[in-house]
Amino acid sequence: MLRSLSFQFILDFFELTQIDSTKILQRLGIESFDEFDVILQQSLASRSAQQSSHDYIIQSSTLENSLSYLFTPFIHAVLNRDTVYIAPRQNIVEQVYAHYFRLDALELENQQSITDMNLCLDLVPTEFNVAEFNIYALAKALLDPACQHLTMIGDSGLDPVSKQQLESLFQVQISEIVLNQKQFNVSEIDFKKLFWKRKTPELAQVCQSIAQENAALVSRQFHMKLDDAEHLIDDLMYSEHLFEKLSVFGEFTETIFKNSLQSKIVLNRN
């Protein structure tokens, strides 16, 4: 069965329109389909023996002015779950994340990020269409032998039968979440103060929404009652644990960016 696992095998799970397979491979850092197939087969063969575990959260679409799951990877990281968050780099993503850290640094040290910060943010360029994004995100998760759980937010492009087949074959648990339609006027939110201990009524309402929308996912991941999960997220936002995580991640990306810039300067001098 291992030999039948290939890039084409993954493509067959989707109703494809027009995709650029080469573009997907390039972002994965893989040079050929043969190389992809070998890594995919090795990943499956070694998954059961992995000591570490990575949770993948794939948000296939974001709603403008919706904060639904932008903070999910940070919530999980505070709870010591190594989390990889993959989302399209849309306006709402850039607008919110820019308040906390350097977006330009995210592409530089992904492995160091998951090791040091318990999280990795993979913001995929908008040049990827919906099908390309879904294939890329699923492939990235399945290529990681440490991937044990995969949560898909929004339209995954997979039907229930395909999802069940993937779970059984790749030994990965797959969950799906419908994107919440609740929206806020992002331009009116003071993101720097959003996770401070003392909040205005307006910021408290935003935090309540974030807690409610993430409760189901945290409940499932940590085997908690729904109410307990919501209270836990509330505690993270009012005890400033989430604020501290975002601040430290901001410092991390700043350091990565400066080191990269310094390396370029040295290379140019030589």
PDB file of C-alpha atoms in Angstrom:
ATOM      1  CA  MET A   1       0.000   0.000   0.000  1.00  0.00           C
ATOM      2  CA  LEU A   2       2.862   2.371   0.787  1.00  0.00           C
ATOM      3  CA  ARG A   3       4.037   2.335  -2.813  1.00  0.00           C
ATOM      4  CA  SER A   4       0.664   3.599  -4.024  1.00  0.00           C
ATOM      5  CA  LEU A   5       0.925   6.724  -1.860  1.00  0.00           C
ATOM      6  CA  SER A   6       1.855   9.650  -4.062  1.00  0.00           C
ATOM      7  CA  PHE A   7       1.119  13.262  -4.903  1.00  0.00           C
ATOM      8  CA  GLN A   8      -1.471  12.053  -7.397  1.00  0.00           C
ATOM      9  CA  PHE A   9      -3.045   9.934  -4.666  1.00  0.00           C
ATOM     10  CA  ILE A  10      -3.749  13.097  -2.669  1.00  0.00           C
ATOM     11  CA  LEU A  11      -5.002  14.984  -5.733  1.00  0.00           C
ATOM     12  CA  ASP A  12      -7.574  12.255  -6.342  1.00  0.00           C
ATOM     13  CA  PHE A  13      -9.377  13.185  -3.114  1.00  0.00           C
ATOM     14  CA  PHE A  14     -10.339  16.585  -4.536  1.00  0.00           C
ATOM     15  CA  GLU A  15     -12.584  17.785  -7.323  1.00  0.00           C
ATOM     16  CA  LEU A  16      -9.938  19.688  -9.203  1.00  0.00           C
ATOM     17  CA  THR A  17     -10.292  22.693 -11.414  1.00  0.00           C
ATOM     18  CA  GLN A  18      -7.003  24.256 -12.428  1.00  0.00           C
ATOM     19  CA  ILE A  19      -3.994  23.771 -10.180  1.00  0.00           C
ATOM     20  CA  ASP A  20      -0.291  24.462 -10.441  1.00  0.00           C
ATOM     21  CA  SER A  21       1.346  21.390  -8.924  1.00  0.00           C
ATOM     22  CA  THR A  22       4.837  22.836  -9.316  1.00  0.00           C
ATOM     23  CA  LYS A  23       3.880  25.856  -7.216  1.00  0.00           C
ATOM     24  CA  ILE A  24       2.628  23.567  -4.456  1.00  0.00           C
ATOM     25  CA  LEU A  25       5.827  21.509  -4.463  1.00  0.00           C
ATOM     26  CA  GLN A  26       7.986  24.635  -4.366  1.00  0.00           C
ATOM     27  CA  ARG A  27       6.248  25.953  -1.257  1.00  0.00           C
ATOM     28  CA  LEU A  28       6.665  22.551   0.360  1.00  0.00           C
ATOM     29  CA  GLY A  29      10.390  22.774  -0.371  1.00  0.00           C
ATOM     30  CA  ILE A  30      10.282  19.664  -2.551  1.00  0.00           C
ATOM     31  CA  GLU A  31      11.916  19.495  -5.969  1.00  0.00           C
ATOM     32  CA  SER A  32      10.100  16.619  -7.665  1.00  0.00           C
ATOM     33  CA  PHE A  33       7.040  14.372  -7.487  1.00  0.00           C
ATOM     34  CA  ASP A  34       9.294  11.385  -6.824  1.00  0.00           C
ATOM     35  CA  GLU A  35      10.802  13.139  -3.807  1.00  0.00           C
ATOM     36  CA  PHE A  36       7.312  14.001  -2.532  1.00  0.00           C
ATOM     37  CA  ASP A  37       6.180  10.381  -2.856  1.00  0.00           C
ATOM     38  CA  VAL A  38       9.187   9.083  -0.917  1.00  0.00           C
ATOM     39  CA  ILE A  39       8.708  11.590   1.930  1.00  0.00           C
ATOM     40  CA  LEU A  40       4.967  10.839   2.111  1.00  0.00           C
ATOM     41  CA  GLN A  41       5.615   7.111   2.377  1.00  0.00           C
ATOM     42  CA  GLN A  42       8.350   7.591   4.981  1.00  0.00           C
ATOM     43  CA  SER A  43       6.087   9.859   7.014  1.00  0.00           C
ATOM     44  CA  LEU A  44       3.350   7.251   7.243  1.00  0.00           C
ATOM     45  CA  ALA A  45       5.820   4.481   8.037  1.00  0.00           C
ATOM     46  CA  SER A  46       7.302   6.401  10.973  1.00  0.00           C
ATOM     47  CA  ARG A  47       4.181   8.133  12.362  1.00  0.00           C
ATOM     48  CA  SER A  48       3.323   5.523  14.963  1.00  0.00           C
ATOM     49  CA  ALA A  49       6.858   5.675  16.382  1.00  0.00           C
ATOM     50  CA  GLN A  50       6.935   9.461  16.847  1.00  0.00           C
ATOM     51  CA  GLN A  51       7.576  10.746  20.362  1.00  0.00           C
ATOM     52  CA  SER A  52       6.360  14.278  19.584  1.00  0.00           C
ATOM     53  CA  SER A  53       2.945  15.334  18.320  1.00  0.00           C
ATOM     54  CA  HIS A  54       1.947  18.266  16.111  1.00  0.00           C
ATOM     55  CA  ASP A  55      -1.613  19.564  15.809  1.00  0.00           C
ATOM     56  CA  TYR A  56      -2.406  21.053  12.412  1.00  0.00           C
ATOM     57  CA  ILE A  57      -5.110  23.696  12.042  1.00  0.00           C
ATOM     58  CA  ILE A  58      -6.044  24.491   8.454  1.00  0.00           C
ATOM     59  CA  GLN A  59      -8.300  27.481   7.921  1.00  0.00           C
ATOM     60  CA  SER A  60      -9.262  27.309   4.272  1.00  0.00           C
ATOM     61  CA  SER A  61     -11.068  30.633   4.303  1.00  0.00           C
ATOM     62  CA  THR A  62     -11.367  33.651   6.564  1.00  0.00           C
ATOM     63  CA  LEU A  63     -14.215  36.128   6.802  1.00  0.00           C
ATOM     64  CA  GLU A  64     -13.378  39.793   6.677  1.00  0.00           C
ATOM     65  CA  ASN A  65     -13.808  41.273  10.169  1.00  0.00           C
ATOM     66  CA  SER A  66     -14.106  37.789  11.702  1.00  0.00           C
ATOM     67  CA  LEU A  67     -11.647  36.901  14.466  1.00  0.00           C
ATOM     68  CA  SER A  68     -12.894  33.322  14.768  1.00  0.00           C
ATOM     69  CA  TYR A  69      -9.698  31.320  14.875  1.00  0.00           C
ATOM     70  CA  LEU A  70      -6.815  33.731  14.324  1.00  0.00           C
ATOM     71  CA  PHE A  71      -5.782  33.300  17.958  1.00  0.00           C
ATOM     72  CA  THR A  72      -6.328  29.529  18.124  1.00  0.00           C
ATOM     73  CA  PRO A  73      -2.666  28.562  17.543  1.00  0.00           C
ATOM     74  CA  PHE A  74      -1.588  30.884  20.362  1.00  0.00           C
ATOM     75  CA  ILE A  75      -4.193  29.443  22.726  1.00  0.00           C
ATOM     76  CA  HIS A  76      -2.917  25.940  21.965  1.00  0.00           C
ATOM     77  CA  ALA A  77       0.710  27.018  22.317  1.00  0.00           C
ATOM     78  CA  VAL A  78       0.024  28.476  25.772  1.00  0.00           C
ATOM     79  CA  LEU A  79      -1.441  25.075  26.650  1.00  0.00           C
ATOM     80  CA  ASN A  80       1.817  23.444  25.475  1.00  0.00           C
ATOM     81  CA  ARG A  81       0.466  21.889  22.288  1.00  0.00           C
ATOM     82  CA  ASP A  82       2.802  22.150  19.295  1.00  0.00           C
ATOM     83  CA  THR A  83       0.536  23.693  16.677  1.00  0.00           C
ATOM     84  CA  VAL A  84       0.937  24.449  12.984  1.00  0.00           C
ATOM     85  CA  TYR A  85      -1.628  26.966  11.699  1.00  0.00           C
ATOM     86  CA  ILE A  86      -2.085  27.247   7.929  1.00  0.00           C
ATOM     87  CA  ALA A  87      -4.285  29.982   6.467  1.00  0.00           C
ATOM     88  CA  PRO A  88      -4.467  32.142   3.344  1.00  0.00           C
ATOM     89  CA  ARG A  89      -2.676  35.456   3.789  1.00  0.00           C
ATOM     90  CA  GLN A  90      -5.808  37.558   3.418  1.00  0.00           C
ATOM     91  CA  ASN A  91      -6.393  41.143   4.533  1.00  0.00           C
ATOM     92  CA  ILE A  92      -7.935  40.259   7.898  1.00  0.00           C
ATOM     93  CA  VAL A  93      -4.969  38.009   8.748  1.00  0.00           C
ATOM     94  CA  GLU A  94      -2.389  40.678   7.948  1.00  0.00           C
ATOM     95  CA  GLN A  95      -4.404  43.426   9.615  1.00  0.00           C
ATOM     96  CA  VAL A  96      -4.718  41.579  12.936  1.00  0.00           C
ATOM     97  CA  TYR A  97      -1.350  39.830  13.155  1.00  0.00           C
ATOM     98  CA  ALA A  98       0.581  42.982  12.244  1.00  0.00           C
ATOM     99  CA  HIS A  99      -0.343  44.368  15.685  1.00  0.00           C
ATOM    100  CA  TYR A 100       1.683  41.631  17.371  1.00  0.00           C
ATOM    101  CA  PHE A 101       4.603  40.464  15.244  1.00  0.00           C
ATOM    102  CA  ARG A 102       6.579  40.780  12.012  1.00  0.00           C
ATOM    103  CA  LEU A 103       4.786  38.934   9.242  1.00  0.00           C
ATOM    104  CA  ASP A 104       7.907  39.025   7.057  1.00  0.00           C
ATOM    105  CA  ALA A 105       9.750  36.838   9.565  1.00  0.00           C
ATOM    106  CA  LEU A 106       7.266  33.958   9.453  1.00  0.00           C
ATOM    107  CA  GLU A 107       8.829  32.371   6.369  1.00  0.00           C
ATOM    108  CA  LEU A 108      12.354  32.335   7.797  1.00  0.00           C
ATOM    109  CA  GLU A 109      12.587  29.878  10.692  1.00  0.00           C
ATOM    110  CA  ASN A 110       9.568  27.585  10.773  1.00  0.00           C
ATOM    111  CA  GLN A 111      11.369  24.687  12.448  1.00  0.00           C
ATOM    112  CA  GLN A 112      12.858  26.931  15.134  1.00  0.00           C
ATOM    113  CA  SER A 113       9.416  28.439  15.670  1.00  0.00           C
ATOM    114  CA  ILE A 114       7.733  25.122  16.421  1.00  0.00           C
ATOM    115  CA  THR A 115      10.656  24.095  18.658  1.00  0.00           C
ATOM    116  CA  ASP A 116      11.030  27.319  20.643  1.00  0.00           C
ATOM    117  CA  MET A 117       7.495  28.730  20.593  1.00  0.00           C
ATOM    118  CA  ASN A 118       5.255  25.637  20.298  1.00  0.00           C
ATOM    119  CA  LEU A 119       3.701  27.088  17.168  1.00  0.00           C
ATOM    120  CA  CYS A 120       4.270  27.719  13.487  1.00  0.00           C
ATOM    121  CA  LEU A 121       2.211  30.102  11.352  1.00  0.00           C
ATOM    122  CA  ASP A 122       2.118  29.334   7.633  1.00  0.00           C
ATOM    123  CA  LEU A 123       0.335  32.140   5.790  1.00  0.00           C
ATOM    124  CA  VAL A 124      -0.096  31.050   2.185  1.00  0.00           C
ATOM    125  CA  PRO A 125       0.083  33.707  -0.569  1.00  0.00           C
ATOM    126  CA  THR A 126      -3.201  34.683  -2.186  1.00  0.00           C
ATOM    127  CA  GLU A 127      -1.778  33.508  -5.526  1.00  0.00           C
ATOM    128  CA  PHE A 128      -2.882  30.033  -4.420  1.00  0.00           C
ATOM    129  CA  ASN A 129      -6.469  29.351  -5.468  1.00  0.00           C
ATOM    130  CA  VAL A 130      -8.802  27.457  -3.112  1.00  0.00           C
ATOM    131  CA  ALA A 131      -7.965  24.017  -4.520  1.00  0.00           C
ATOM    132  CA  GLU A 132      -4.218  24.685  -4.459  1.00  0.00           C
ATOM    133  CA  PHE A 133      -4.420  25.894  -0.867  1.00  0.00           C
ATOM    134  CA  ASN A 134      -6.369  22.838   0.309  1.00  0.00           C
ATOM    135  CA  ILE A 135      -3.993  20.431  -1.430  1.00  0.00           C
ATOM    136  CA  TYR A 136      -0.901  22.232  -0.137  1.00  0.00           C
ATOM    137  CA  ALA A 137      -2.174  22.367   3.455  1.00  0.00           C
ATOM    138  CA  LEU A 138      -3.253  18.720   3.529  1.00  0.00           C
ATOM    139  CA  ALA A 139       0.013  17.619   1.920  1.00  0.00           C
ATOM    140  CA  LYS A 140       2.091  19.586   4.437  1.00  0.00           C
ATOM    141  CA  ALA A 141       0.266  17.951   7.324  1.00  0.00           C
ATOM    142  CA  LEU A 142       0.557  14.422   5.934  1.00  0.00           C
ATOM    143  CA  LEU A 143       4.252  14.881   5.137  1.00  0.00           C
ATOM    144  CA  ASP A 144       4.911  15.592   8.823  1.00  0.00           C
ATOM    145  CA  PRO A 145       5.299  12.271  10.662  1.00  0.00           C
ATOM    146  CA  ALA A 146       4.517  14.073  13.943  1.00  0.00           C
ATOM    147  CA  CYS A 147       1.070  15.151  12.698  1.00  0.00           C
ATOM    148  CA  GLN A 148      -1.475  13.344  14.865  1.00  0.00           C
ATOM    149  CA  HIS A 149      -4.503  15.601  14.608  1.00  0.00           C
ATOM    150  CA  LEU A 150      -5.744  17.795  11.788  1.00  0.00           C
ATOM    151  CA  THR A 151      -8.524  20.367  12.202  1.00  0.00           C
ATOM    152  CA  MET A 152     -10.044  21.868   9.073  1.00  0.00           C
ATOM    153  CA  ILE A 153     -11.906  25.156   9.486  1.00  0.00           C
ATOM    154  CA  GLY A 154     -14.201  26.136   6.641  1.00  0.00           C
ATOM    155  CA  ASP A 155     -14.638  24.220   3.391  1.00  0.00           C
ATOM    156  CA  SER A 156     -11.949  21.527   3.268  1.00  0.00           C
ATOM    157  CA  GLY A 157     -12.916  20.285  -0.180  1.00  0.00           C
ATOM    158  CA  LEU A 158     -13.209  16.747   1.212  1.00  0.00           C
ATOM    159  CA  ASP A 159     -16.382  14.681   1.365  1.00  0.00           C
ATOM    160  CA  PRO A 160     -17.065  12.502   4.455  1.00  0.00           C
ATOM    161  CA  VAL A 161     -15.945   9.293   2.731  1.00  0.00           C
ATOM    162  CA  SER A 162     -12.630  10.835   1.647  1.00  0.00           C
ATOM    163  CA  LYS A 163     -12.027  12.191   5.139  1.00  0.00           C
ATOM    164  CA  GLN A 164     -12.618   8.757   6.650  1.00  0.00           C
ATOM    165  CA  GLN A 165     -10.258   7.128   4.142  1.00  0.00           C
ATOM    166  CA  LEU A 166      -7.513   9.642   4.920  1.00  0.00           C
ATOM    167  CA  GLU A 167      -7.928   9.115   8.672  1.00  0.00           C
ATOM    168  CA  SER A 168      -7.700   5.353   8.343  1.00  0.00           C
ATOM    169  CA  LEU A 169      -4.799   5.286   5.914  1.00  0.00           C
ATOM    170  CA  PHE A 170      -2.580   8.016   7.391  1.00  0.00           C
ATOM    171  CA  GLN A 171      -3.373   7.361  11.080  1.00  0.00           C
ATOM    172  CA  VAL A 172      -4.382  10.988  11.578  1.00  0.00           C
ATOM    173  CA  GLN A 173      -7.530  12.220  13.299  1.00  0.00           C
ATOM    174  CA  ILE A 174      -9.374  14.782  11.145  1.00  0.00           C
ATOM    175  CA  SER A 175     -11.961  17.212  12.553  1.00  0.00           C
ATOM    176  CA  GLU A 176     -13.988  19.832  10.717  1.00  0.00           C
ATOM    177  CA  ILE A 177     -15.390  23.113  12.016  1.00  0.00           C
ATOM    178  CA  VAL A 178     -17.884  25.375  10.280  1.00  0.00           C
ATOM    179  CA  LEU A 179     -16.593  28.943  10.173  1.00  0.00           C
ATOM    180  CA  ASN A 180     -18.521  31.172  12.571  1.00  0.00           C
ATOM    181  CA  GLN A 181     -20.261  34.111  10.942  1.00  0.00           C
ATOM    182  CA  LYS A 182     -19.931  36.507  13.895  1.00  0.00           C
ATOM    183  CA  GLN A 183     -17.979  39.582  12.878  1.00  0.00           C
ATOM    184  CA  PHE A 184     -16.577  42.743  14.453  1.00  0.00           C
ATOM    185  CA  ASN A 185     -15.401  46.054  13.135  1.00  0.00           C
ATOM    186  CA  VAL A 186     -11.704  45.221  13.283  1.00  0.00           C
ATOM    187  CA  SER A 187     -10.648  48.829  12.743  1.00  0.00           C
ATOM    188  CA  GLU A 188     -12.287  49.790  16.063  1.00  0.00           C
ATOM    189  CA  ILE A 189     -10.548  47.123  18.190  1.00  0.00           C
ATOM    190  CA  ASP A 190      -7.507  48.112  20.231  1.00  0.00           C
ATOM    191  CA  PHE A 191      -5.554  44.901  19.674  1.00  0.00           C
ATOM    192  CA  LYS A 192      -2.658  45.975  21.871  1.00  0.00           C
ATOM    193  CA  LYS A 193      -5.013  46.019  24.867  1.00  0.00           C
ATOM    194  CA  LEU A 194      -7.280  43.144  23.817  1.00  0.00           C
ATOM    195  CA  PHE A 195      -5.677  40.595  26.148  1.00  0.00           C
ATOM    196  CA  TRP A 196      -4.830  42.904  29.021  1.00  0.00           C
ATOM    197  CA  LYS A 197      -6.241  41.956  32.419  1.00  0.00           C
ATOM    198  CA  ARG A 198      -8.432  45.056  32.550  1.00  0.00           C
ATOM    199  CA  LYS A 199     -10.728  45.372  29.545  1.00  0.00           C
ATOM    200  CA  THR A 200     -13.301  47.813  28.302  1.00  0.00           C
ATOM    201  CA  PRO A 201     -16.807  46.377  27.797  1.00  0.00           C
ATOM    202  CA  GLU A 202     -16.164  46.360  24.045  1.00  0.00           C
ATOM    203  CA  LEU A 203     -12.944  44.359  24.357  1.00  0.00           C
ATOM    204  CA  ALA A 204     -14.569  42.016  26.865  1.00  0.00           C
ATOM    205  CA  GLN A 205     -17.237  41.250  24.270  1.00  0.00           C
ATOM    206  CA  VAL A 206     -14.587  40.423  21.661  1.00  0.00           C
ATOM    207  CA  CYS A 207     -12.803  38.109  24.107  1.00  0.00           C
ATOM    208  CA  GLN A 208     -16.064  36.404  25.003  1.00  0.00           C
ATOM    209  CA  SER A 209     -16.663  35.701  21.322  1.00  0.00           C
ATOM    210  CA  ILE A 210     -13.140  34.292  20.863  1.00  0.00           C
ATOM    211  CA  ALA A 211     -13.612  32.018  23.889  1.00  0.00           C
ATOM    212  CA  GLN A 212     -16.992  30.763  22.706  1.00  0.00           C
ATOM    213  CA  GLU A 213     -15.795  30.083  19.175  1.00  0.00           C
ATOM    214  CA  ASN A 214     -12.681  28.210  20.319  1.00  0.00           C
ATOM    215  CA  ALA A 215     -14.321  26.254  23.120  1.00  0.00           C
ATOM    216  CA  ALA A 216     -15.410  23.324  20.951  1.00  0.00           C
ATOM    217  CA  LEU A 217     -11.926  22.858  19.522  1.00  0.00           C
ATOM    218  CA  VAL A 218     -10.185  23.096  22.902  1.00  0.00           C
ATOM    219  CA  SER A 219     -12.798  20.774  24.415  1.00  0.00           C
ATOM    220  CA  ARG A 220     -12.095  18.162  21.756  1.00  0.00           C
ATOM    221  CA  GLN A 221      -8.323  18.516  21.841  1.00  0.00           C
ATOM    222  CA  PHE A 222      -7.955  18.441  25.622  1.00  0.00           C
ATOM    223  CA  HIS A 223     -10.893  16.141  26.447  1.00  0.00           C
ATOM    224  CA  MET A 224     -12.747  18.749  28.493  1.00  0.00           C
ATOM    225  CA  LYS A 225     -16.370  19.714  28.951  1.00  0.00           C
ATOM    226  CA  LEU A 226     -17.422  22.576  26.689  1.00  0.00           C
ATOM    227  CA  ASP A 227     -18.068  24.984  29.574  1.00  0.00           C
ATOM    228  CA  ASP A 228     -14.721  24.133  31.153  1.00  0.00           C
ATOM    229  CA  ALA A 229     -12.949  24.777  27.858  1.00  0.00           C
ATOM    230  CA  GLU A 230     -14.589  28.181  27.511  1.00  0.00           C
ATOM    231  CA  HIS A 231     -13.644  29.105  31.090  1.00  0.00           C
ATOM    232  CA  LEU A 232     -10.070  27.983  30.459  1.00  0.00           C
ATOM    233  CA  ILE A 233      -9.767  30.232  27.405  1.00  0.00           C
ATOM    234  CA  ASP A 234     -11.278  33.094  29.400  1.00  0.00           C
ATOM    235  CA  ASP A 235      -8.638  32.574  32.078  1.00  0.00           C
ATOM    236  CA  LEU A 236      -5.864  32.712  29.474  1.00  0.00           C
ATOM    237  CA  MET A 237      -7.157  36.040  28.193  1.00  0.00           C
ATOM    238  CA  TYR A 238      -7.714  37.653  31.592  1.00  0.00           C
ATOM    239  CA  SER A 239      -4.585  36.319  33.306  1.00  0.00           C
ATOM    240  CA  GLU A 240      -2.530  37.801  30.445  1.00  0.00           C
ATOM    241  CA  HIS A 241      -1.017  34.409  29.535  1.00  0.00           C
ATOM    242  CA  LEU A 242      -2.182  34.908  25.952  1.00  0.00           C
ATOM    243  CA  PHE A 243      -0.891  38.482  25.964  1.00  0.00           C
ATOM    244  CA  GLU A 244       2.506  37.249  27.147  1.00  0.00           C
ATOM    245  CA  LYS A 245       2.628  34.553  24.458  1.00  0.00           C
ATOM    246  CA  LEU A 246       1.901  37.086  21.724  1.00  0.00           C
ATOM    247  CA  SER A 247       4.515  39.456  23.144  1.00  0.00           C
ATOM    248  CA  VAL A 248       7.191  36.759  23.272  1.00  0.00           C
ATOM    249  CA  PHE A 249       6.315  35.617  19.755  1.00  0.00           C
ATOM    250  CA  GLY A 250       6.638  39.229  18.623  1.00  0.00           C
ATOM    251  CA  GLU A 251      10.135  39.386  20.122  1.00  0.00           C
ATOM    252  CA  PHE A 252      10.972  36.050  18.498  1.00  0.00           C
ATOM    253  CA  THR A 253       9.972  37.229  15.006  1.00  0.00           C
ATOM    254  CA  GLU A 254      11.816  40.514  15.524  1.00  0.00           C
ATOM    255  CA  THR A 255      15.008  38.625  16.395  1.00  0.00           C
ATOM    256  CA  ILE A 256      14.622  36.292  13.421  1.00  0.00           C
ATOM    257  CA  PHE A 257      14.064  39.241  11.089  1.00  0.00           C
ATOM    258  CA  LYS A 258      17.092  41.166  12.370  1.00  0.00           C
ATOM    259  CA  ASN A 259      19.350  38.108  12.144  1.00  0.00           C
ATOM    260  CA  SER A 260      18.235  37.488   8.578  1.00  0.00           C
ATOM    261  CA  LEU A 261      18.819  41.122   7.659  1.00  0.00           C
ATOM    262  CA  GLN A 262      22.282  41.060   9.240  1.00  0.00           C
ATOM    263  CA  SER A 263      23.173  37.892   7.317  1.00  0.00           C
ATOM    264  CA  LYS A 264      22.172  39.540   4.041  1.00  0.00           C
ATOM    265  CA  ILE A 265      24.328  42.579   4.838  1.00  0.00           C
ATOM    266  CA  VAL A 266      27.343  40.347   5.535  1.00  0.00           C
ATOM    267  CA  LEU A 267      26.807  38.404   2.306  1.00  0.00           C
ATOM    268  CA  ASN A 268      26.547  41.600   0.271  1.00  0.00           C
ATOM    269  CA  ARG A 269      29.820  42.870   1.759  1.00  0.00           C
ATOM    270  CA  ASN A 270      31.562  39.680   0.734  1.00  0.00           C
TER     271      ASN A 270
END
